[in-house]
Tab-separated table of C-alpha atoms in Angstrom:
chain	number	residue	atom	x	y	z
J	1	UNK	CA	-21.597	-19.096	-30.380
J	2	UNK	CA	-19.839	-15.885	-29.708
J	3	UNK	CA	-17.898	-15.578	-26.533
J	4	UNK	CA	-19.207	-13.194	-23.869
J	5	UNK	CA	-16.928	-10.819	-22.097
J	6	UNK	CA	-16.673	-10.435	-18.437
J	7	UNK	CA	-18.620	-7.111	-18.435
J	8	UNK	CA	-21.581	-8.834	-20.362
J	9	UNK	CA	-21.620	-11.814	-17.920
J	10	UNK	CA	-21.565	-9.463	-14.910
J	11	UNK	CA	-24.452	-7.482	-16.391
J	12	UNK	CA	-26.405	-10.629	-16.726
J	13	UNK	CA	-25.380	-11.932	-13.402
J	14	UNK	CA	-23.654	-14.907	-15.133
J	15	UNK	CA	-20.082	-14.280	-13.971
J	16	UNK	CA	-20.261	-16.850	-11.153
J	17	UNK	CA	-17.735	-14.932	-8.923
J	18	UNK	CA	-17.147	-16.963	-5.716
J	19	UNK	CA	-17.404	-14.149	-3.228
J	20	UNK	CA	-19.456	-15.867	-0.385
J	21	UNK	CA	-17.580	-19.039	-0.466
J	22	UNK	CA	-14.284	-17.205	0.104
J	23	UNK	CA	-15.633	-15.160	3.087
J	24	UNK	CA	-12.770	-16.128	5.320
J	25	UNK	CA	-10.387	-14.389	2.878
J	26	UNK	CA	-12.591	-11.275	2.875
J	27	UNK	CA	-12.849	-11.284	6.673
J	28	UNK	CA	-9.058	-11.472	6.957
J	29	UNK	CA	-8.584	-8.575	4.590
J	30	UNK	CA	-11.183	-6.493	6.621
J	31	UNK	CA	-9.294	-7.436	9.796
J	32	UNK	CA	-5.955	-6.338	8.289
J	33	UNK	CA	-7.404	-3.103	7.192
J	34	UNK	CA	-9.000	-2.432	10.582
J	35	UNK	CA	-5.610	-3.196	12.183
J	36	UNK	CA	-3.889	-0.659	9.922
J	37	UNK	CA	-6.520	1.887	10.826
J	38	UNK	CA	-6.050	1.518	14.509
J	39	UNK	CA	-2.329	1.848	14.011
J	40	UNK	CA	-2.861	5.006	12.142
J	41	UNK	CA	-5.092	6.312	14.938
J	42	UNK	CA	-2.439	5.575	17.533
J	43	UNK	CA	0.748	6.679	15.526
J	44	UNK	CA	-0.548	9.554	13.239
J	45	UNK	CA	-3.821	10.539	15.135
J	46	UNK	CA	-5.821	13.345	13.592
J	47	UNK	CA	-4.964	16.819	12.663
J	48	UNK	CA	-7.795	18.809	14.140
J	49	UNK	CA	-8.783	21.889	12.464
J	50	UNK	CA	-8.897	25.350	14.111
J	51	UNK	CA	-12.678	24.797	14.691
J	52	UNK	CA	-11.996	21.951	17.021
J	53	UNK	CA	-8.893	23.164	18.991
J	54	UNK	CA	-9.206	26.912	18.637
J	55	UNK	CA	-6.890	29.444	17.119
J	56	UNK	CA	-6.603	32.354	14.874
J	57	UNK	CA	-6.968	32.901	11.159
J	58	UNK	CA	-5.132	35.396	9.014
J	59	UNK	CA	-6.160	36.140	5.425
J	60	UNK	CA	-3.612	37.665	3.050
J	61	UNK	CA	-4.507	38.790	-0.470
J	62	UNK	CA	-2.815	36.563	-3.219
J	63	UNK	CA	-1.484	39.814	-4.912
J	64	UNK	CA	1.460	39.754	-2.603
J	65	UNK	CA	2.895	36.988	-4.747
J	66	UNK	CA	3.668	33.335	-3.806
J	67	UNK	CA	2.126	31.619	-0.657
J	68	UNK	CA	5.817	30.988	0.609
J	69	UNK	CA	6.384	34.757	0.762
J	70	UNK	CA	3.151	35.324	2.740
J	71	UNK	CA	3.886	32.365	5.029
J	72	UNK	CA	7.457	33.534	5.798
J	73	UNK	CA	5.883	36.996	6.837
J	74	UNK	CA	3.450	35.377	9.256
J	75	UNK	CA	6.275	33.237	10.638
J	76	UNK	CA	8.366	36.382	11.347
J	77	UNK	CA	5.346	38.008	13.027
J	78	UNK	CA	4.861	34.995	15.258
J	79	UNK	CA	8.448	34.685	16.340
J	80	UNK	CA	8.074	36.844	19.390
J	81	UNK	CA	4.780	35.406	20.482
J	82	UNK	CA	4.012	32.470	22.807
J	83	UNK	CA	1.046	30.632	24.024
J	84	UNK	CA	0.320	28.476	27.134
J	85	UNK	CA	1.047	25.296	24.914
J	86	UNK	CA	4.422	26.752	23.703
J	87	UNK	CA	5.683	29.006	20.951
J	88	UNK	CA	3.039	30.353	18.448
J	89	UNK	CA	3.269	28.777	15.064
J	90	UNK	CA	1.511	28.442	11.742
J	91	UNK	CA	-0.578	25.173	11.940
J	92	UNK	CA	-1.842	25.119	8.200
J	93	UNK	CA	-1.878	27.295	5.119
J	94	UNK	CA	-3.963	27.114	2.023
J	95	UNK	CA	-5.378	29.208	-0.875
J	96	UNK	CA	-9.079	30.040	-0.738
J	97	UNK	CA	-10.867	31.096	-3.769
J	98	UNK	CA	-9.656	31.819	-7.281
J	99	UNK	CA	-9.070	34.932	-9.275
J	100	UNK	CA	-8.999	38.399	-8.035
J	101	UNK	CA	-10.746	37.564	-4.765
J	102	UNK	CA	-8.391	34.593	-3.870
J	103	UNK	CA	-6.626	34.890	-0.602
J	104	UNK	CA	-4.094	32.975	1.452
J	105	UNK	CA	-5.439	31.577	4.619
J	106	UNK	CA	-3.072	30.964	7.581
J	107	UNK	CA	-4.264	29.244	10.779
J	108	UNK	CA	-2.085	29.682	13.907
J	109	UNK	CA	-1.988	28.777	17.483
J	110	UNK	CA	-4.509	30.351	19.783
J	111	UNK	CA	-3.576	33.972	20.351
J	112	UNK	CA	-5.077	36.539	22.548
J	113	UNK	CA	-6.559	39.746	21.392
J	114	UNK	CA	-3.327	41.828	21.665
J	115	UNK	CA	-1.119	39.243	20.111
J	116	UNK	CA	-3.489	39.001	17.213
J	117	UNK	CA	-3.513	42.560	16.592
J	118	UNK	CA	0.245	42.798	16.778
J	119	UNK	CA	0.595	39.769	14.347
J	120	UNK	CA	-1.817	41.315	11.850
J	121	UNK	CA	-0.071	44.722	12.012
J	122	UNK	CA	3.400	43.149	11.437
J	123	UNK	CA	2.261	41.144	8.492
J	124	UNK	CA	0.557	43.977	6.856
J	125	UNK	CA	3.693	46.269	7.187
J	126	UNK	CA	5.965	43.707	5.846
J	127	UNK	CA	3.862	42.771	2.749
J	128	UNK	CA	2.322	46.264	2.266
J	129	UNK	CA	-1.312	44.921	1.998
J	130	UNK	CA	-4.354	44.809	4.314
J	131	UNK	CA	-4.487	41.743	6.356
J	132	UNK	CA	-7.621	40.555	8.183
J	133	UNK	CA	-7.803	38.194	11.131
J	134	UNK	CA	-10.516	35.967	12.870
J	135	UNK	CA	-10.509	34.130	16.184
J	136	UNK	CA	-12.198	30.807	16.371
J	137	UNK	CA	-13.027	29.193	19.724
J	138	UNK	CA	-12.699	25.332	20.310
J	139	UNK	CA	-16.134	25.384	21.920
J	140	UNK	CA	-17.675	25.773	18.530
J	141	UNK	CA	-16.040	22.726	17.198
J	142	UNK	CA	-17.030	20.773	20.375
J	143	UNK	CA	-20.731	21.746	19.854
J	144	UNK	CA	-20.342	20.573	16.220
J	145	UNK	CA	-18.881	17.224	17.243
J	146	UNK	CA	-21.496	16.778	19.965
J	147	UNK	CA	-24.442	17.361	17.575
J	148	UNK	CA	-22.795	15.170	14.921
J	149	UNK	CA	-22.654	12.286	17.399
J	150	UNK	CA	-26.227	12.793	18.395
J	151	UNK	CA	-27.292	12.715	14.765
J	152	UNK	CA	-25.259	9.594	14.116
J	153	UNK	CA	-26.892	7.718	16.952
J	154	UNK	CA	-30.415	8.757	15.815
J	155	UNK	CA	-29.454	7.611	12.263
J	156	UNK	CA	-28.250	4.261	13.373
J	157	UNK	CA	-31.336	3.633	15.494
J	158	UNK	CA	-33.650	4.605	12.626
J	159	UNK	CA	-31.769	2.554	10.115
J	160	UNK	CA	-31.684	-0.550	12.458
J	161	UNK	CA	-35.409	-0.413	13.031
J	162	UNK	CA	-36.180	0.005	9.222
J	163	UNK	CA	-33.882	-2.964	8.392
J	164	UNK	CA	-35.463	-5.038	11.058
J	165	UNK	CA	-38.992	-4.307	9.822
J	166	UNK	CA	-38.013	-4.571	6.065
J	167	UNK	CA	-35.734	-7.594	6.344
J	168	UNK	CA	-34.880	-9.299	9.599
J	169	UNK	CA	-32.663	-8.763	12.597
J	170	UNK	CA	-29.500	-10.625	11.281
J	171	UNK	CA	-29.705	-8.476	7.992
J	172	UNK	CA	-29.892	-5.478	10.224
J	173	UNK	CA	-26.818	-6.442	12.192
J	174	UNK	CA	-24.808	-7.149	8.982
J	175	UNK	CA	-25.768	-3.869	7.461
J	176	UNK	CA	-24.866	-1.719	10.570
J	177	UNK	CA	-21.603	-3.601	10.832
J	178	UNK	CA	-20.852	-2.799	7.152
J	179	UNK	CA	-21.572	0.920	7.947
J	180	UNK	CA	-19.281	0.854	10.977
J	181	UNK	CA	-16.487	-0.709	8.684
J	182	UNK	CA	-17.001	2.021	6.115
J	183	UNK	CA	-16.703	4.701	8.682
J	184	UNK	CA	-13.618	3.155	10.226
J	185	UNK	CA	-11.821	2.727	6.904
J	186	UNK	CA	-12.651	6.235	5.927
J	187	UNK	CA	-11.307	7.593	9.200
J	188	UNK	CA	-8.214	5.647	8.939
J	189	UNK	CA	-7.394	7.021	5.448
J	190	UNK	CA	-8.206	10.485	6.607
J	191	UNK	CA	-5.838	10.040	9.505
J	192	UNK	CA	-3.024	8.519	7.367
J	193	UNK	CA	-3.371	11.348	4.905
J	194	UNK	CA	-3.225	14.039	7.400
J	195	UNK	CA	-6.074	16.347	6.283
J	196	UNK	CA	-7.484	18.567	8.879
J	197	UNK	CA	-10.604	17.472	10.503
J	198	UNK	CA	-13.256	20.460	9.803
J	199	UNK	CA	-16.886	20.693	10.065
J	200	UNK	CA	-17.046	19.738	6.380
J	201	UNK	CA	-15.294	16.447	7.467
J	202	UNK	CA	-18.089	15.710	9.865
J	203	UNK	CA	-20.786	16.457	7.213
J	204	UNK	CA	-18.985	14.059	4.791
J	205	UNK	CA	-18.987	11.384	7.272
J	206	UNK	CA	-22.870	11.684	7.767
J	207	UNK	CA	-23.321	11.794	4.035
J	208	UNK	CA	-21.483	8.592	3.164
J	209	UNK	CA	-23.770	6.525	5.554
J	210	UNK	CA	-26.714	7.243	3.364
J	211	UNK	CA	-24.835	5.976	0.310
J	212	UNK	CA	-23.554	2.929	1.973
J	213	UNK	CA	-26.866	1.904	3.334
J	214	UNK	CA	-28.485	2.303	-0.263
J	215	UNK	CA	-25.844	-0.090	-1.664
J	216	UNK	CA	-26.337	-2.604	1.113
J	217	UNK	CA	-30.234	-2.591	0.860
J	218	UNK	CA	-29.959	-3.153	-2.892
J	219	UNK	CA	-27.995	-6.360	-2.329
J	220	UNK	CA	-29.907	-7.530	0.663
J	221	UNK	CA	-33.331	-7.159	-1.274
J	222	UNK	CA	-32.005	-9.458	-3.952
J	223	UNK	CA	-30.727	-11.898	-1.315
J	224	UNK	CA	-34.237	-11.934	0.195
J	225	UNK	CA	-35.807	-12.603	-3.169
J	226	UNK	CA	-33.446	-15.525	-3.866
J	227	UNK	CA	-33.746	-17.193	-0.529
J	228	UNK	CA	-37.443	-16.932	0.035
J	229	UNK	CA	-38.808	-20.382	0.769
J	230	UNK	CA	-35.342	-21.972	0.267
J	231	UNK	CA	-35.704	-24.422	3.112
J	232	UNK	CA	-38.562	-26.157	1.114
J	233	UNK	CA	-36.302	-27.466	-1.479
J	234	UNK	CA	-32.986	-29.271	-1.398
J	235	UNK	CA	-31.169	-28.070	-4.626
J	236	UNK	CA	-29.457	-24.859	-3.334
J	237	UNK	CA	-27.917	-23.780	-0.082
J	238	UNK	CA	-28.339	-20.224	1.550
J	239	UNK	CA	-24.863	-19.392	0.890
J	240	UNK	CA	-25.156	-20.290	-2.719
J	241	UNK	CA	-28.395	-18.273	-3.115
J	242	UNK	CA	-26.623	-15.262	-1.511
J	243	UNK	CA	-23.626	-15.544	-3.829
J	244	UNK	CA	-25.961	-15.696	-6.807
J	245	UNK	CA	-27.675	-12.536	-5.636
J	246	UNK	CA	-24.280	-10.790	-5.249
J	247	UNK	CA	-23.425	-11.622	-8.838
J	248	UNK	CA	-26.845	-10.387	-10.041
J	249	UNK	CA	-26.445	-6.992	-8.402
J	250	UNK	CA	-22.670	-6.598	-8.783
J	251	UNK	CA	-22.954	-4.662	-11.998
J	252	UNK	CA	-25.622	-2.472	-10.593
J	253	UNK	CA	-23.374	-1.738	-7.627
J	254	UNK	CA	-20.437	-1.001	-9.893
J	255	UNK	CA	-22.430	1.499	-12.082
J	256	UNK	CA	-23.859	3.255	-8.952
J	257	UNK	CA	-20.385	3.592	-7.443
J	258	UNK	CA	-18.842	4.871	-10.471
J	259	UNK	CA	-21.449	7.416	-11.293
J	260	UNK	CA	-21.229	8.626	-7.693
J	261	UNK	CA	-17.494	8.769	-7.514
J	262	UNK	CA	-17.174	10.871	-10.812
J	263	UNK	CA	-18.478	14.206	-9.523
J	264	UNK	CA	-16.847	13.558	-6.126
J	265	UNK	CA	-13.467	12.818	-7.793
J	266	UNK	CA	-14.124	16.117	-9.800
J	267	UNK	CA	-14.712	17.974	-6.470
J	268	UNK	CA	-11.631	16.594	-4.895
J	269	UNK	CA	-9.035	16.555	-7.630
J	270	UNK	CA	-10.098	19.499	-9.773
J	271	UNK	CA	-11.841	21.733	-7.369
J	272	UNK	CA	-9.284	21.336	-4.511
J	273	UNK	CA	-6.210	20.238	-6.469
J	274	UNK	CA	-6.128	22.353	-9.742
J	275	UNK	CA	-8.311	25.201	-8.799
J	276	UNK	CA	-7.068	25.625	-5.198
J	277	UNK	CA	-10.363	25.351	-3.393
J	278	UNK	CA	-8.919	24.285	-0.232
J	279	UNK	CA	-12.177	24.255	1.647
J	280	UNK	CA	-13.466	21.544	-0.654
J	281	UNK	CA	-10.677	19.022	-0.100
J	282	UNK	CA	-11.926	18.010	3.315
J	283	UNK	CA	-15.463	17.074	2.132
J	284	UNK	CA	-14.167	15.782	-1.097
J	285	UNK	CA	-11.761	13.218	0.494
J	286	UNK	CA	-14.323	11.882	2.945
J	287	UNK	CA	-16.968	11.466	0.172
J	288	UNK	CA	-14.475	9.768	-2.327
J	289	UNK	CA	-13.040	7.378	0.155
J	290	UNK	CA	-16.273	6.746	1.941
J	291	UNK	CA	-18.248	5.872	-1.219
J	292	UNK	CA	-15.319	3.578	-2.410
J	293	UNK	CA	-15.202	1.817	1.068
J	294	UNK	CA	-18.984	1.534	0.940
J	295	UNK	CA	-18.987	-0.454	-2.206
J	296	UNK	CA	-16.283	-2.789	-0.767
J	297	UNK	CA	-18.045	-3.319	2.608
J	298	UNK	CA	-21.400	-3.977	1.010
J	299	UNK	CA	-20.056	-6.715	-1.451
J	300	UNK	CA	-17.164	-8.344	0.406
J	301	UNK	CA	-18.182	-7.795	4.073
J	302	UNK	CA	-21.859	-7.294	4.877
J	303	UNK	CA	-23.100	-10.091	2.750
J	304	UNK	CA	-20.593	-12.663	3.699
J	305	UNK	CA	-21.308	-11.676	7.390
J	306	UNK	CA	-25.005	-12.162	6.747
J	307	UNK	CA	-24.348	-15.666	5.498
J	308	UNK	CA	-22.229	-16.487	8.514
J	309	UNK	CA	-25.053	-15.226	10.740
J	310	UNK	CA	-27.727	-17.103	8.918
J	311	UNK	CA	-25.811	-20.352	9.007
J	312	UNK	CA	-26.065	-20.354	12.692
J	313	UNK	CA	-29.728	-20.798	12.588
J	314	UNK	CA	-30.745	-24.393	13.256
J	315	UNK	CA	-33.319	-24.288	10.242
J	316	UNK	CA	-30.649	-23.000	7.694
J	317	UNK	CA	-27.905	-25.332	9.033
J	318	UNK	CA	-30.184	-28.384	8.642
J	319	UNK	CA	-31.205	-27.287	5.169
J	320	UNK	CA	-27.529	-26.951	4.173
J	321	UNK	CA	-26.727	-30.563	5.459
J	322	UNK	CA	-29.629	-31.838	3.718
J	323	UNK	CA	-28.542	-30.189	0.345
J	324	UNK	CA	-24.969	-31.405	0.836
J	325	UNK	CA	-26.077	-34.967	1.778
J	326	UNK	CA	-28.332	-35.085	-1.385
J	327	UNK	CA	-25.492	-34.186	-3.446
J	328	UNK	CA	-23.139	-36.790	-1.921
J	329	UNK	CA	-25.785	-39.413	-2.658
J	330	UNK	CA	-25.713	-38.665	-6.265
J	331	UNK	CA	-28.700	-36.402	-6.469
J	332	UNK	CA	-31.059	-38.869	-4.421
J	333	UNK	CA	-32.587	-37.614	-1.235
J	334	UNK	CA	-30.475	-39.427	1.340
J	335	UNK	CA	-33.057	-39.474	4.159
J	336	UNK	CA	-33.332	-41.895	6.971
J	337	UNK	CA	-36.582	-43.461	5.815
J	338	UNK	CA	-35.080	-44.713	2.640
J	339	UNK	CA	-32.618	-47.631	2.828
J	340	UNK	CA	-29.862	-48.057	0.214
J	341	UNK	CA	-30.384	-51.142	-2.194
J	342	UNK	CA	-28.166	-54.231	-1.393
J	343	UNK	CA	-26.004	-55.631	-3.917
J	344	UNK	CA	-26.262	-59.448	-4.806
J	345	UNK	CA	-24.575	-61.510	-2.064
J	346	UNK	CA	-24.174	-58.575	0.231
J	347	UNK	CA	-25.240	-59.365	3.842
J	348	UNK	CA	-27.994	-57.342	5.447
J	349	UNK	CA	-26.734	-54.958	8.094
J	350	UNK	CA	-27.776	-55.994	11.649
J	351	UNK	CA	-29.564	-52.586	12.161
J	352	UNK	CA	-31.791	-53.323	9.043
J	353	UNK	CA	-32.748	-56.862	9.993
J	354	UNK	CA	-36.460	-56.883	10.833
J	355	UNK	CA	-37.720	-58.482	14.177
J	356	UNK	CA	-40.174	-60.723	12.453
J	357	UNK	CA	-38.534	-61.936	9.013
J	358	UNK	CA	-41.029	-62.433	6.182
J	359	UNK	CA	-41.037	-64.514	3.175
J	360	UNK	CA	-39.413	-61.935	1.148
J	361	UNK	CA	-36.798	-60.851	3.556
J	362	UNK	CA	-35.756	-64.414	4.915
J	363	UNK	CA	-36.507	-67.123	2.224
J	364	UNK	CA	-36.261	-70.822	3.380
J	365	UNK	CA	-33.379	-72.868	2.220
J	366	UNK	CA	-33.782	-74.850	-0.897
J	367	UNK	CA	-33.469	-78.284	0.811
J	368	UNK	CA	-36.090	-77.432	3.353
J	369	UNK	CA	-38.357	-76.188	0.789
J	370	UNK	CA	-38.106	-79.373	-1.096
J	371	UNK	CA	-38.866	-81.578	1.836
J	372	UNK	CA	-41.920	-79.607	2.698
J	373	UNK	CA	-43.205	-79.845	-0.806
J	374	UNK	CA	-42.817	-83.493	-0.818
J	375	UNK	CA	-44.517	-83.918	2.518
J	376	UNK	CA	-47.358	-81.970	1.607
J	377	UNK	CA	-50.426	-84.015	0.105
J	378	UNK	CA	-51.592	-83.561	-3.342
J	379	UNK	CA	-55.014	-82.750	-4.571
J	380	UNK	CA	-57.096	-85.925	-5.195
J	381	UNK	CA	-54.636	-88.329	-3.439
J	382	UNK	CA	-55.540	-90.771	-0.774
J	383	UNK	CA	-54.730	-90.079	2.909
J	384	UNK	CA	-51.143	-90.968	3.745
J	385	UNK	CA	-52.348	-93.435	6.558
J	386	UNK	CA	-54.064	-95.914	4.255
J	387	UNK	CA	-52.024	-98.088	1.646
J	388	UNK	CA	-53.603	-99.424	-1.342
J	389	UNK	CA	-53.017	-103.104	-0.197
J	390	UNK	CA	-54.412	-102.561	3.283
J	391	UNK	CA	-54.005	-105.315	5.809
J	392	UNK	CA	-53.572	-107.937	3.133
J	393	UNK	CA	-50.118	-106.864	2.300
J	394	UNK	CA	-51.215	-105.547	-1.177
J	395	UNK	CA	-48.432	-103.520	-2.883
J	396	UNK	CA	-48.663	-99.833	-3.391
J	397	UNK	CA	-48.236	-100.396	-7.042
J	398	UNK	CA	-51.385	-102.603	-7.455
J	399	UNK	CA	-53.167	-99.889	-9.150
J	400	UNK	CA	-50.553	-99.433	-11.790
J	401	UNK	CA	-52.082	-99.778	-15.380
J	402	UNK	CA	-51.476	-102.975	-16.874
J	403	UNK	CA	-50.549	-104.896	-13.764
J	404	UNK	CA	-51.526	-108.511	-13.241
J	405	UNK	CA	-52.638	-109.991	-10.092
J	406	UNK	CA	-50.916	-113.243	-9.059
């Protein structure tokens, strides 16, 4: 028989990976990742884009040469300007577009109209090219954030309602918890990398929710199929059925994640990295990290959490105890109504002694049985009160064959 590889066994759901039995390990890993995420929020924070904190944008044609030369010109123009928060400075710089229409985009601290005009004029004179500028208010970013939060709340309410109707409340809680973990891990990596938070970032966060939900629903649907009517038997626990469902859908989850990550990786590494499309890197990073985190959370967090929640139900807990007791008894149903067989010579436990002993459970001693048998009259014999000799003193053996009377 040919040996099957791991990929083949994964595809057939026969790998037997112990994911649910090791849920304490996965919970510990998730807790460590959440702790690192919180530390990143506190120490690193988020680099807010100009749309969220306000500022000015200056676009310089790439025909001036390198980005470093253009950035030095903008720095020199900002040297004499100041803002209420401190000296004016360049917040970020990137190349936008490719080819003849490519430009260098510099974002600075918020400047008033006169300051922006002076900076634009100084940069244009130093580089000898036309420079355009644009002012962005922080109020626009605040509106985007508010609308995104409203959309997120509506999405979670609708998703929770659907999951409760489609599955059950505990599955809805586990799925929404997985979505929250997905968002938290993505935000932590985004904070650690230091990418600017832009409207594209917000759109990316809302996009990964749908992908994470799809992956979780696929796994939960198989779990529901495997655990339907499971309490009616005694051969498999809920945790074992859920772990089997994970193994059966693991290859599908891997294929879905790989197929989704390939174009997103091209958007991030090729579009933003090689081609210099800086406006794509914010969206690309969120989608790439979020989809990877969605695969991890649906397999290693949502399903183990569901099993932990289900095992708190008295019905599931009693079923698990019954299955384990049956296995401990060598495959027999160790119920309270069936008493174990006694070994020869083994005394009956006091709790099992019946109130009224029967002939089978309490046999009479051998000596007593022999005496009773001797005392009982035999069929056809004379009554015990009359002797064969009667009052004349005849002997009991007078009826013996061949006997002579004297």
